[in-house]
Short mmCIF file of C-alpha atoms in Angstrom, two decimals:
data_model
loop_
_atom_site.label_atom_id
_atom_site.label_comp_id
_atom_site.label_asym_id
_atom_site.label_seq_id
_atom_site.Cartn_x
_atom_site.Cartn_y
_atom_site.Cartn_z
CA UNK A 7 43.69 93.37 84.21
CA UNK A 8 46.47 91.34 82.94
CA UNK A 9 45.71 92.03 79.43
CA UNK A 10 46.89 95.46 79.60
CA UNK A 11 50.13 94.82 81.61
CA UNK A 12 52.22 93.69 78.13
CA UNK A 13 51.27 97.03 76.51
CA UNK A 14 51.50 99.61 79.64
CA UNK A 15 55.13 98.11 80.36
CA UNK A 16 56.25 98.58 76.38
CA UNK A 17 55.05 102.27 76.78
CA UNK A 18 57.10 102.43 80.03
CA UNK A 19 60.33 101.22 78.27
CA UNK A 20 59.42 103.49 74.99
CA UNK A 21 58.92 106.78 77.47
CA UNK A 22 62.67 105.50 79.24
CA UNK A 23 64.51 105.04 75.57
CA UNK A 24 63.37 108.78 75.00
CA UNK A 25 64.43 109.91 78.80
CA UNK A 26 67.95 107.36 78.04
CA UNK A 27 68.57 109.08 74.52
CA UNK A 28 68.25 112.73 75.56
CA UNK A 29 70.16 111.89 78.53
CA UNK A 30 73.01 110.04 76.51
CA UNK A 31 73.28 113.22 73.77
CA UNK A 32 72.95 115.84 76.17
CA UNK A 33 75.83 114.80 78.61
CA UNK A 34 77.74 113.96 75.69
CA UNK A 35 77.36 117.63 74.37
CA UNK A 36 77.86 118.96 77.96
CA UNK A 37 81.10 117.22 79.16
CA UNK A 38 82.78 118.54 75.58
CA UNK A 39 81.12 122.09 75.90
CA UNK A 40 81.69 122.05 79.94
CA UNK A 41 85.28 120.87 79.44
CA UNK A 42 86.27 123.93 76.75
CA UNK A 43 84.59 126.57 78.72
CA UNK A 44 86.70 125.34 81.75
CA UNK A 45 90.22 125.35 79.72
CA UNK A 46 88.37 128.85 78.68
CA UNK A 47 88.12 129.90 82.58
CA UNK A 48 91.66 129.00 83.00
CA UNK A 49 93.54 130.25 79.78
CA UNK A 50 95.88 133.10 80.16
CA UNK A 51 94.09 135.00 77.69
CA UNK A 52 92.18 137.25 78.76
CA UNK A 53 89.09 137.67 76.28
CA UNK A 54 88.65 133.99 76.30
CA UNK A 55 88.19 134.17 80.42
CA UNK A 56 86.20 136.39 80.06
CA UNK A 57 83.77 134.60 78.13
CA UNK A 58 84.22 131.60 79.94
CA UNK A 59 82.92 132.93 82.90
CA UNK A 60 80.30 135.06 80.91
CA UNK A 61 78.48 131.74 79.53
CA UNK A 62 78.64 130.64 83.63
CA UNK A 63 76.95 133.18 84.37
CA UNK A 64 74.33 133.20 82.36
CA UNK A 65 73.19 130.03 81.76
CA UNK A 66 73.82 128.72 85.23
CA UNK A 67 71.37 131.27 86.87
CA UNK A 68 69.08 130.87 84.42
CA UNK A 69 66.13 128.57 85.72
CA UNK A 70 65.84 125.57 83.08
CA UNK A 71 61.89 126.04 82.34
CA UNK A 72 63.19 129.97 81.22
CA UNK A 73 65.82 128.13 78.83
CA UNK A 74 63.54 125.56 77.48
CA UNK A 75 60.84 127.99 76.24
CA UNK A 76 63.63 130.28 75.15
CA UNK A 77 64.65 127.62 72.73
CA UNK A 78 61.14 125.93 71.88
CA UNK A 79 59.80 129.70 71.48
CA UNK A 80 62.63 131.46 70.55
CA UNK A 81 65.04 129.29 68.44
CA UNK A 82 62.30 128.54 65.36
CA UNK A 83 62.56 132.29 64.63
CA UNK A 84 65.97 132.54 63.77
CA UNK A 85 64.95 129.39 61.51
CA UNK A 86 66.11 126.33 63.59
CA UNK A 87 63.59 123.91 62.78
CA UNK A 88 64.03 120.25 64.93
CA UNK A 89 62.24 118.23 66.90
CA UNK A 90 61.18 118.66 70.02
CA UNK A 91 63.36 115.86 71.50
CA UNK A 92 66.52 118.01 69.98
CA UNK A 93 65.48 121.38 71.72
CA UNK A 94 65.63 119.67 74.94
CA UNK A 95 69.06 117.98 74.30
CA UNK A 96 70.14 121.53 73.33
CA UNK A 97 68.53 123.13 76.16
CA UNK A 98 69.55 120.66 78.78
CA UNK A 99 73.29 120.42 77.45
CA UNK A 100 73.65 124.37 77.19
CA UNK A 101 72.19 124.56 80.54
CA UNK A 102 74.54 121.89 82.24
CA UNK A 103 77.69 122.53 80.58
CA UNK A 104 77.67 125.29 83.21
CA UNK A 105 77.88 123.24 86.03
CA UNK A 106 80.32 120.72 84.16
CA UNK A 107 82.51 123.88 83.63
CA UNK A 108 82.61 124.62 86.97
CA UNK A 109 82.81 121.12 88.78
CA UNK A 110 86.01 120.43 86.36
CA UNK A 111 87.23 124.19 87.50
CA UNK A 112 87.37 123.24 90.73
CA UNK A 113 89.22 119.89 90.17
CA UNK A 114 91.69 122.00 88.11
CA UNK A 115 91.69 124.07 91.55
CA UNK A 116 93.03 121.43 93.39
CA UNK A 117 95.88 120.69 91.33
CA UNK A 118 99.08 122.25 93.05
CA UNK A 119 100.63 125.20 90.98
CA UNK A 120 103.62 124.48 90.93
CA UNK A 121 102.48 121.40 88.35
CA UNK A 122 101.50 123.88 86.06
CA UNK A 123 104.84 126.03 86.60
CA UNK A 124 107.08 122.96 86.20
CA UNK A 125 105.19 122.36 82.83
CA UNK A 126 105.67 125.52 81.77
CA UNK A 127 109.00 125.98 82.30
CA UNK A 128 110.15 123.03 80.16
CA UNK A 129 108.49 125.02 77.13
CA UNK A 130 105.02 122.95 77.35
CA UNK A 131 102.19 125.13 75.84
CA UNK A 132 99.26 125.79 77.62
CA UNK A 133 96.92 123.51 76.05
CA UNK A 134 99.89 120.68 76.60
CA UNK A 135 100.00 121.75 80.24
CA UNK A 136 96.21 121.17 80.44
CA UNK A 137 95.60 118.78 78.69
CA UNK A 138 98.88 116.58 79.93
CA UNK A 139 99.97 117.26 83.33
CA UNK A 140 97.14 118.99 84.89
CA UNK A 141 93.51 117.66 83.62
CA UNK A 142 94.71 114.34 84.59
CA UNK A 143 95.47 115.07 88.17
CA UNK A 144 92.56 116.92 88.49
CA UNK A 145 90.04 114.23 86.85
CA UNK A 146 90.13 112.78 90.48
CA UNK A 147 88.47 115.43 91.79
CA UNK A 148 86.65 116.17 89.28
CA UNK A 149 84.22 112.82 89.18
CA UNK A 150 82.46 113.28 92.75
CA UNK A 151 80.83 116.97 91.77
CA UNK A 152 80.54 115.49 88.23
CA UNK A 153 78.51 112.38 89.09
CA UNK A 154 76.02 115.09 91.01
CA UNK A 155 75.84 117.35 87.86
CA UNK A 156 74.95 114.46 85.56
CA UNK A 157 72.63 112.83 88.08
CA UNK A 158 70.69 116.33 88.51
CA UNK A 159 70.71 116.29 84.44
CA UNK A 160 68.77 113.21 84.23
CA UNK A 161 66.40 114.21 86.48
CA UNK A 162 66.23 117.57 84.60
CA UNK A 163 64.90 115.67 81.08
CA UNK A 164 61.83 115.44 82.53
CA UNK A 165 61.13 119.01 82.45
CA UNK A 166 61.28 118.04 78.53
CA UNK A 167 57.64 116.38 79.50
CA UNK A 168 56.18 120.17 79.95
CA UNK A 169 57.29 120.75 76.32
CA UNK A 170 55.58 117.47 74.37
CA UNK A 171 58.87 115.51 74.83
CA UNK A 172 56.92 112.21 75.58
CA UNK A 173 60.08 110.60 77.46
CA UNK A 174 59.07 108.75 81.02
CA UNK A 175 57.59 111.58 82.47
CA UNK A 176 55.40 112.25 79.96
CA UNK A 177 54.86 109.00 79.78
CA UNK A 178 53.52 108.87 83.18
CA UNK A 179 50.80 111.28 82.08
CA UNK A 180 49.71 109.55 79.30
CA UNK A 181 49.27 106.50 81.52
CA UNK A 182 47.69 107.92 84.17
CA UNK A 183 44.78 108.88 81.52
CA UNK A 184 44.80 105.81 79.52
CA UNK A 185 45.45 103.38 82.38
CA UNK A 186 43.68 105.14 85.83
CA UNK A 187 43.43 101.92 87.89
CA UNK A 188 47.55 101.39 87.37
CA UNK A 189 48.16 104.72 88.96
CA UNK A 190 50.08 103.42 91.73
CA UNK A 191 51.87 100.57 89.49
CA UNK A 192 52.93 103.06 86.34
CA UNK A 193 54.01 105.78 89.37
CA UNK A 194 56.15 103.35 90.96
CA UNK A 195 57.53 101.75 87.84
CA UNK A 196 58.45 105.29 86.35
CA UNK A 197 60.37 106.34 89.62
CA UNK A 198 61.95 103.16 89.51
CA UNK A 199 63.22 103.76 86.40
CA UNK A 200 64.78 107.15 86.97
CA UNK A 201 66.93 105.20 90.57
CA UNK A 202 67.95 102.77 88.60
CA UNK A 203 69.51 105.81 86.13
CA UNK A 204 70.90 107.35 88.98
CA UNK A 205 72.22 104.10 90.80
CA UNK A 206 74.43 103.61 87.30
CA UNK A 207 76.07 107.05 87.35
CA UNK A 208 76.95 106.67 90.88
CA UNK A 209 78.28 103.12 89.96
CA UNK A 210 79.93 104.41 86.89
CA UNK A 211 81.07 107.13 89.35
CA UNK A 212 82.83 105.09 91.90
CA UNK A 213 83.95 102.54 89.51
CA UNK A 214 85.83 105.39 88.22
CA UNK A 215 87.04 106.64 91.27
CA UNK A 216 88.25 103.44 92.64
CA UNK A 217 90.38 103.02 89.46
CA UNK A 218 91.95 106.52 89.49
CA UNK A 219 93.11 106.06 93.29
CA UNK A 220 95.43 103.34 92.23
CA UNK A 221 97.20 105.12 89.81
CA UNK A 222 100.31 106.80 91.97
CA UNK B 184 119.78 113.40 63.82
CA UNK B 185 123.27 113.59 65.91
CA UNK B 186 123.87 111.38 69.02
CA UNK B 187 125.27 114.03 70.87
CA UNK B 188 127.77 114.58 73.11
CA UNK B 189 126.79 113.46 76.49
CA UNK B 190 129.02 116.49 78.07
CA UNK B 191 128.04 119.11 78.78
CA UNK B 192 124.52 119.03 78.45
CA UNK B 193 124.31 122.85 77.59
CA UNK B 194 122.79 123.33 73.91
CA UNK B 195 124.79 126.95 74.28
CA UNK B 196 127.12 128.08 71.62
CA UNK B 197 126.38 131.69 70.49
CA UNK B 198 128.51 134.83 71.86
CA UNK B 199 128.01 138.07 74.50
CA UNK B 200 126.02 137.40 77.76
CA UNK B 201 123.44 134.77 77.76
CA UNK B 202 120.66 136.60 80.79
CA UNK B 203 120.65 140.21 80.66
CA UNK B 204 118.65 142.57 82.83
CA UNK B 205 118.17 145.94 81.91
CA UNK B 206 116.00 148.47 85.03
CA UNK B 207 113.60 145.49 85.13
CA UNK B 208 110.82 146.76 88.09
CA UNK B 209 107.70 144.05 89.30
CA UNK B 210 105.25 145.44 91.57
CA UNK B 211 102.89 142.59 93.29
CA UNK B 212 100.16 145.48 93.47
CA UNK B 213 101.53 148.33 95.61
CA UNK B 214 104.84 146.19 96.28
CA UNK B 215 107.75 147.13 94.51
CA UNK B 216 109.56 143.81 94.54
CA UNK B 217 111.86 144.38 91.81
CA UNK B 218 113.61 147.81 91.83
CA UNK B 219 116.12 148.57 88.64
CA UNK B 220 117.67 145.52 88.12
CA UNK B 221 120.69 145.49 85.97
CA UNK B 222 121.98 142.71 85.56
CA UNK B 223 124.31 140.62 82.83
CA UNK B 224 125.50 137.10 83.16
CA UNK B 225 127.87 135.20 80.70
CA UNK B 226 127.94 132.39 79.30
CA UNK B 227 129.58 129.19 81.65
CA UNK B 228 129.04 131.66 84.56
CA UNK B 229 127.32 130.98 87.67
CA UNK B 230 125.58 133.58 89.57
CA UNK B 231 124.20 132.84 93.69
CA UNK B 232 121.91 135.10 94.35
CA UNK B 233 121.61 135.48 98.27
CA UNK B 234 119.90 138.19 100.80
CA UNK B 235 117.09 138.16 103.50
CA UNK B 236 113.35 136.65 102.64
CA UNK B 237 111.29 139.20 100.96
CA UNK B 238 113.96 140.75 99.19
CA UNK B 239 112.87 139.20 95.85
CA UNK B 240 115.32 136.72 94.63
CA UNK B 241 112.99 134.57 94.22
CA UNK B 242 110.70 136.93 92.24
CA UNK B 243 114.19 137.39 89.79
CA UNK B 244 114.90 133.74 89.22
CA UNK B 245 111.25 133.41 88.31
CA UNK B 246 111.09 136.37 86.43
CA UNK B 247 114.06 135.33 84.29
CA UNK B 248 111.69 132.66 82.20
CA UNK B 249 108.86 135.05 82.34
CA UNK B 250 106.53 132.52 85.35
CA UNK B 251 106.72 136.28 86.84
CA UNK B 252 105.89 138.91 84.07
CA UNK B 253 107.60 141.85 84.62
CA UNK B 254 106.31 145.51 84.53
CA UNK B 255 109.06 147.88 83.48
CA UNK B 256 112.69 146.50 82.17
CA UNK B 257 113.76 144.47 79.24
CA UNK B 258 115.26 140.55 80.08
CA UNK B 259 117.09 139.23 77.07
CA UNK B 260 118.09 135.70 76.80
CA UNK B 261 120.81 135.42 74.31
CA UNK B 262 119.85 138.78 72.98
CA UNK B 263 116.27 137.72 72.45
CA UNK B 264 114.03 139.99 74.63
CA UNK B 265 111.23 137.71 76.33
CA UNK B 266 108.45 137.23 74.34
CA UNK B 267 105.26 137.78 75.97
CA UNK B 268 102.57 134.50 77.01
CA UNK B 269 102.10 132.26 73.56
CA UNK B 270 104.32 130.02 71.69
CA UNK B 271 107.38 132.16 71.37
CA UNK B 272 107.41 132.29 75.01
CA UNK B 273 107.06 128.51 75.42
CA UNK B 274 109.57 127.98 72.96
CA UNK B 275 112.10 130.01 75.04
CA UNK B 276 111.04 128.33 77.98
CA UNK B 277 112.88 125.20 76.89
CA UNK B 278 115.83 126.63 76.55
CA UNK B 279 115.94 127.40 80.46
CA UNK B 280 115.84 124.70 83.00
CA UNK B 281 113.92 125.36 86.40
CA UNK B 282 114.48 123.57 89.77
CA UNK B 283 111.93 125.10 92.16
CA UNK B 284 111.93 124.47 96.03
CA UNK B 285 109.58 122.34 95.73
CA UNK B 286 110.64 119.79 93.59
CA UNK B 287 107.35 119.91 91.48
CA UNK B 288 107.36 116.71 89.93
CA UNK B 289 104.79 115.75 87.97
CA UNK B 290 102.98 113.41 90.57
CA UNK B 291 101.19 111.17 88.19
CA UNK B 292 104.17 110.28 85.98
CA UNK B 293 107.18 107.83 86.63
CA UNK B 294 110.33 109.20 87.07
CA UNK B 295 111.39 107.84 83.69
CA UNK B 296 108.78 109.79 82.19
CA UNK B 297 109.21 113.36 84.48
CA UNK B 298 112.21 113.43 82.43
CA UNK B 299 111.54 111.97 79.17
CA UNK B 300 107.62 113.88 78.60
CA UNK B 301 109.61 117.33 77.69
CA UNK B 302 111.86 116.40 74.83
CA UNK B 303 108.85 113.80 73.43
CA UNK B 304 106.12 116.71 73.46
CA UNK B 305 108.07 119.95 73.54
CA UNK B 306 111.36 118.89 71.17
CA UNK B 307 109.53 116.20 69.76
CA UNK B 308 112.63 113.99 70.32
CA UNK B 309 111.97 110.44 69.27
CA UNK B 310 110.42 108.15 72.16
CA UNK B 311 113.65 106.13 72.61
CA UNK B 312 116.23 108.56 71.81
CA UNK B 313 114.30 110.44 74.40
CA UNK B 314 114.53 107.67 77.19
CA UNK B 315 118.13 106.89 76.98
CA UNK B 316 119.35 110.53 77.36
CA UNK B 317 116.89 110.81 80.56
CA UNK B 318 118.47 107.19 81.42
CA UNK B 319 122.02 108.71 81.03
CA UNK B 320 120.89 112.16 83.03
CA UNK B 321 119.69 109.80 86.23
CA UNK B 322 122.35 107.47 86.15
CA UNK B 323 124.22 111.05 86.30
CA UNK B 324 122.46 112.47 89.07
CA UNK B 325 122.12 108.93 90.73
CA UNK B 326 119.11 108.16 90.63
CA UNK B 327 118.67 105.56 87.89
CA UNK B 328 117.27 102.96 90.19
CA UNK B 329 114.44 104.67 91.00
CA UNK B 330 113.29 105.19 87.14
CA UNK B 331 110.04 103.51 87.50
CA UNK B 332 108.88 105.22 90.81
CA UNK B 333 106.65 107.89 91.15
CA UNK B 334 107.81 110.70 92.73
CA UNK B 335 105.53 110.30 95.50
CA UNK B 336 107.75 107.46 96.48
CA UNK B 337 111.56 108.71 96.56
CA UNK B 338 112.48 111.38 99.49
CA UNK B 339 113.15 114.63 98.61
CA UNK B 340 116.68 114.65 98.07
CA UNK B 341 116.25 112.10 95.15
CA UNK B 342 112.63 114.30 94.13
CA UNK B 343 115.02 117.15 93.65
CA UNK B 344 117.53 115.10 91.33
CA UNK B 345 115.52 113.99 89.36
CA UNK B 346 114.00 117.34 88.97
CA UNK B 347 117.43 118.87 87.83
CA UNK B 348 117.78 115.53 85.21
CA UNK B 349 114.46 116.64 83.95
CA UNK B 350 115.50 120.68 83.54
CA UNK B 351 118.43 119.38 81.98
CA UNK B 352 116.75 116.78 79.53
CA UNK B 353 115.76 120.29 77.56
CA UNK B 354 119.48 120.87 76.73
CA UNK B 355 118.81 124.17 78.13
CA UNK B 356 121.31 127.30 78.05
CA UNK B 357 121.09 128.14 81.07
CA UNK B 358 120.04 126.53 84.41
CA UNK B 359 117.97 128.50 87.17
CA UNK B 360 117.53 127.06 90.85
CA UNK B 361 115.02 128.99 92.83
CA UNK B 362 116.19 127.89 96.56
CA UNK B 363 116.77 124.30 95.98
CA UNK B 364 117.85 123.11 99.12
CA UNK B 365 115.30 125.12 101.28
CA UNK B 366 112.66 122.11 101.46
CA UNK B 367 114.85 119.31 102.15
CA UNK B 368 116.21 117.61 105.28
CA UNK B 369 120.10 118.30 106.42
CA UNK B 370 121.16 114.96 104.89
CA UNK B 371 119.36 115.17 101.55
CA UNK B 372 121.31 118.94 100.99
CA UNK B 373 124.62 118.04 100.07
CA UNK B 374 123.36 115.13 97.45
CA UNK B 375 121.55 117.46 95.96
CA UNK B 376 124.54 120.44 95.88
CA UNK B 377 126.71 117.98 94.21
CA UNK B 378 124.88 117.47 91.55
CA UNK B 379 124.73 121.03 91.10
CA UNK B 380 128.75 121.75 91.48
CA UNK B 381 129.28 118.95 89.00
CA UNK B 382 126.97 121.24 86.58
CA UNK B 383 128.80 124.15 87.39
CA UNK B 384 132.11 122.48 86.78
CA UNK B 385 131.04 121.55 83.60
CA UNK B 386 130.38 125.16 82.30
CA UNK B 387 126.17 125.17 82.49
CA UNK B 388 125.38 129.01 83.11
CA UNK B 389 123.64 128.93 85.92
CA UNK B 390 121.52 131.04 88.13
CA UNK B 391 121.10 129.91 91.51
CA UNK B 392 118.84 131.40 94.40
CA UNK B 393 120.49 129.99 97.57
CA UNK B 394 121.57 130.70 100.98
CA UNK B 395 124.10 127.99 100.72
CA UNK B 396 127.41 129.18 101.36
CA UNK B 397 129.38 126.28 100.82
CA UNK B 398 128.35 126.30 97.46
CA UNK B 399 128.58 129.95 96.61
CA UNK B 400 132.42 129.44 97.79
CA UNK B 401 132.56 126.12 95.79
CA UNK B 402 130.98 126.55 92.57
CA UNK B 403 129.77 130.64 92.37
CA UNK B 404 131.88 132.91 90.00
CA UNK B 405 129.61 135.98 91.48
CA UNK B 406 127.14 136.68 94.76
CA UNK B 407 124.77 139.17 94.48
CA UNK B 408 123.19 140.39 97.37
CA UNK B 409 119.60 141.59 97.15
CA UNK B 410 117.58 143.23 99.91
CA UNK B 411 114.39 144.90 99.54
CA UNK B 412 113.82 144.34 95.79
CA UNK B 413 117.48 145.47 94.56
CA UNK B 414 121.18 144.45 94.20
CA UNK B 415 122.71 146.11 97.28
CA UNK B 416 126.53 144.42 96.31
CA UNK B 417 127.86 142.15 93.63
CA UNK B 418 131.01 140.59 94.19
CA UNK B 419 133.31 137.23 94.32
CA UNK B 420 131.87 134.86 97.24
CA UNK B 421 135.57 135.09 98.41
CA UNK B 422 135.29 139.03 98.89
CA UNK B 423 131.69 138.94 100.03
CA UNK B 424 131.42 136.16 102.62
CA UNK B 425 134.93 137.43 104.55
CA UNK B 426 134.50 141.39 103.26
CA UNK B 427 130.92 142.40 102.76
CA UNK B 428 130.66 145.93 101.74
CA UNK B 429 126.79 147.12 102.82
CA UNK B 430 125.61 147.30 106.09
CA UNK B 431 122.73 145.17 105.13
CA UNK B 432 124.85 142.74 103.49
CA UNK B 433 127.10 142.26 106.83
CA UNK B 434 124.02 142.14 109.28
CA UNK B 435 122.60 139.26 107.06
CA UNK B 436 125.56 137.48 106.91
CA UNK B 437 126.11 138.18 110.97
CA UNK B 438 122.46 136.50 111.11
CA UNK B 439 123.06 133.63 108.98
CA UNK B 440 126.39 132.74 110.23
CA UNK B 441 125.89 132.95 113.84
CA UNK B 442 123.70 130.20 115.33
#
């Protein structure tokens, strides 16, 4: 029984390098595309609202499954040809750049407007307002919602299993077939896997937090 | 670059009046808050603009560097008209100092830098050129020793001086005050009007949104009265605080004089 322990745990770590990488791109991707819809949602101009809150809309009530075979089906088409592994991070990143939008929305929200008029009226432009007075204040506010969004994002890259993505979830299958008397040990050691991911962006998180509240 | 002079402060020197309003209207919806405004204030003048809540002085001050857009009227600052929300705008914007009511200070920077961050990012003033003038402008408002503080930290009085040091760190042309004085406690007032008649006394144009009579009397070349979005009387504070003209001007003044 031993014998196969060495090899089942290496396929563990390879199927939580896949789940760590898509992860790592996709909330990259997210927090930049999340951060310039919500300067979008909050510009005076008009058109640029507008879309802002257009891209919310869509691709925050769309269910994730509907936006992963949009891009796995749909995407090769128009001639996009990448792995599978990138569709997800593409998928995953469009979809929760929504919710980043959104959570950093509502820490701009709780910024007082009157920061934003004082900036203004000593000639700062918008994106200096943003970018300088406001974003920071509201960064405080903005990590509690944010920690959720990111947490619910690596739970989403296992819907990447469905789709031939062999990251820990798929995984899981595979080792439930190749290794059926470790069913309870490969379950256990796969859900492990994804707390411990969690339990580090809720560290990262608070660590975060904790530093911010000194500031002022 | 010019050290320059550390009086006044005012980067003013072109002719005719510096704020003009011509029939400027603002409706918040179906509220007519602004109705025909005409209105023309010169250079080295300061203006007190005084009348009952609601009867949109504040909306005017605000209005004058465009935080209120306006729907009908032209408002000319040194004969430009007000550009509309982009650069030009922002660019005018520095050449008017605000002091709102509520200090708004921006909480997560030191004093030092509430008054230095405009001239670094918006004149693009060198660091330490930057950091003496806003040294200079505290020690002139007397506040200096609080330079490292946040403004979390000082009381309001002090909040509110600094926020005048950092309106005036633009070198703007003209200074507007919407109701400084109405957030602070008795004591912290008069600190905080004489910083504002030494301004005066100096020659900054100035609008200023108050109910403060002392200073009107003090410092104000002109009142003008406004009650339900218009200029019911415009006069010396002299001639309107002992001979108001308007009914509505004397029962205000009956109200805010007897207690």
């Amino acid at each position: 029984m031993d014998e196969y322990l060495p090899e089942l745990l290496a396929r563990l770590a390879d199927g939580f390098a896949v789940t760590l990488r898509m992860l790592g791109w996709s909330a990259l991707i997210a927090g930049i595309v999340g951060t310039i819809l919500a300067a979008m949602r909050v510009s005076p101009v008009p058109p640029l609202r507008a879309f802002g809150t257009s891209y919310v809309n869509i691709f925050r009530n769309t269910p994730l499954v509907v936006l992963f075979l949009l891009a796995v089906e749909g995407l090769p088409t128009v001639g996009v040809r990448i792995s599978f592994e990138w569709f997800a991070i593409i998928t995953l990143a469009t979809y929760t750049a929504s919710f980043v939008c959104e959570a950093i929305r509502s820490g701009i929200n709780t910024v007082d407007v009157g920061q934003a008029e004082a900036s203004r009226s000593i000639g700062m432009t918008f994106g200096q307002s943003l970018g300088i007075i406001v974003l920071p204040q509201a960064i405080r506010a903005v990590i509690p919602p944010l920690a959720s969004v990111y947490i619910a994002l690596a739970k989403n890259t296992a819907v990447a299993a469905a789709f031939g993505v062999v990251e820990a979830t798929g995984q899981l299958s595979n080792l439930i077939r190749d290794f059926a008397s470790f069913l309870w040990f490969s379950f256990f050691g796969i859900a492990a896997g994804y707390v411990i991911i969690v339990l580090v962006i809720s560290g990262i998180a608070g660590m975060i937090e904790r530093r911010l509240a000194v500031v002022r | 670059m010019t050290v320059p002079a550390p009086v006044p402060e005012s980067a003013d020197s072109g002719s005719g009046p510096l704020v003009e309003l011509d029939d400027v209207n603002k409706w918040f919806g179906d509220l007519h808050v602004l109705k025909d405004i005409n209105m023309s204030i010169d250079r080295g003048e300061v203006v007190v603009v005084i009348g009952p809540s609601g009867s949109g002085k504040s909306t005017l001050c605000r209005a004058i560097n465009r935080l209120e857009p306006i729907e009908k009227g032209v408002i000319r600052l040194d004969g430009q008209p007000l550009p509309a929300e982009g650069k030009e705008l922002a660019k005018l914007r520095a050449d008017v100092g605000m002091v709102f009511q509520q200090f708004n200070l921006f909480a997560h920077k030191t004093v030092l830098q509430n008054v230095t961050l405009g001239p670094v990012k918006v004149r693009k003033v060198k660091e330490a050129e930057a950091r003496e003038h806003a040294e200079r402008l505290l020690e002139r408002v007397g506040v200096a020793d609080q330079a490292d503080k946040y403004p979390a930290q000082l009381s309001g009085g002090q909040q509110q001086r600094v926020a005048i040091a950092r309106a005036l760190a633009m070198r703007p042309k003209v200074m507007l005050f919407d109701e400084p004085t109405s957030a602070l406690d008795p004591e912290m007032i008069k600190e905080v009007l004489d910083a504002m008649v030494d301004l005066a006394k100096e020659g900054m144009t100035m609008v200023v949104v108050s109910h403060e009579m002392g200073f009107a009397r003090t410092a104000a070349h002109r009142v003008a009265f406004m009650a339900d979005g218009r200029i019911v009387e415009e006069s010396t504070p002299d001639e309107f605080f002992t001979n108001p003209k308007s009914e509505r001007a004397k029962d205000f003044l009956g109200k805010i004089i007897k207690h």
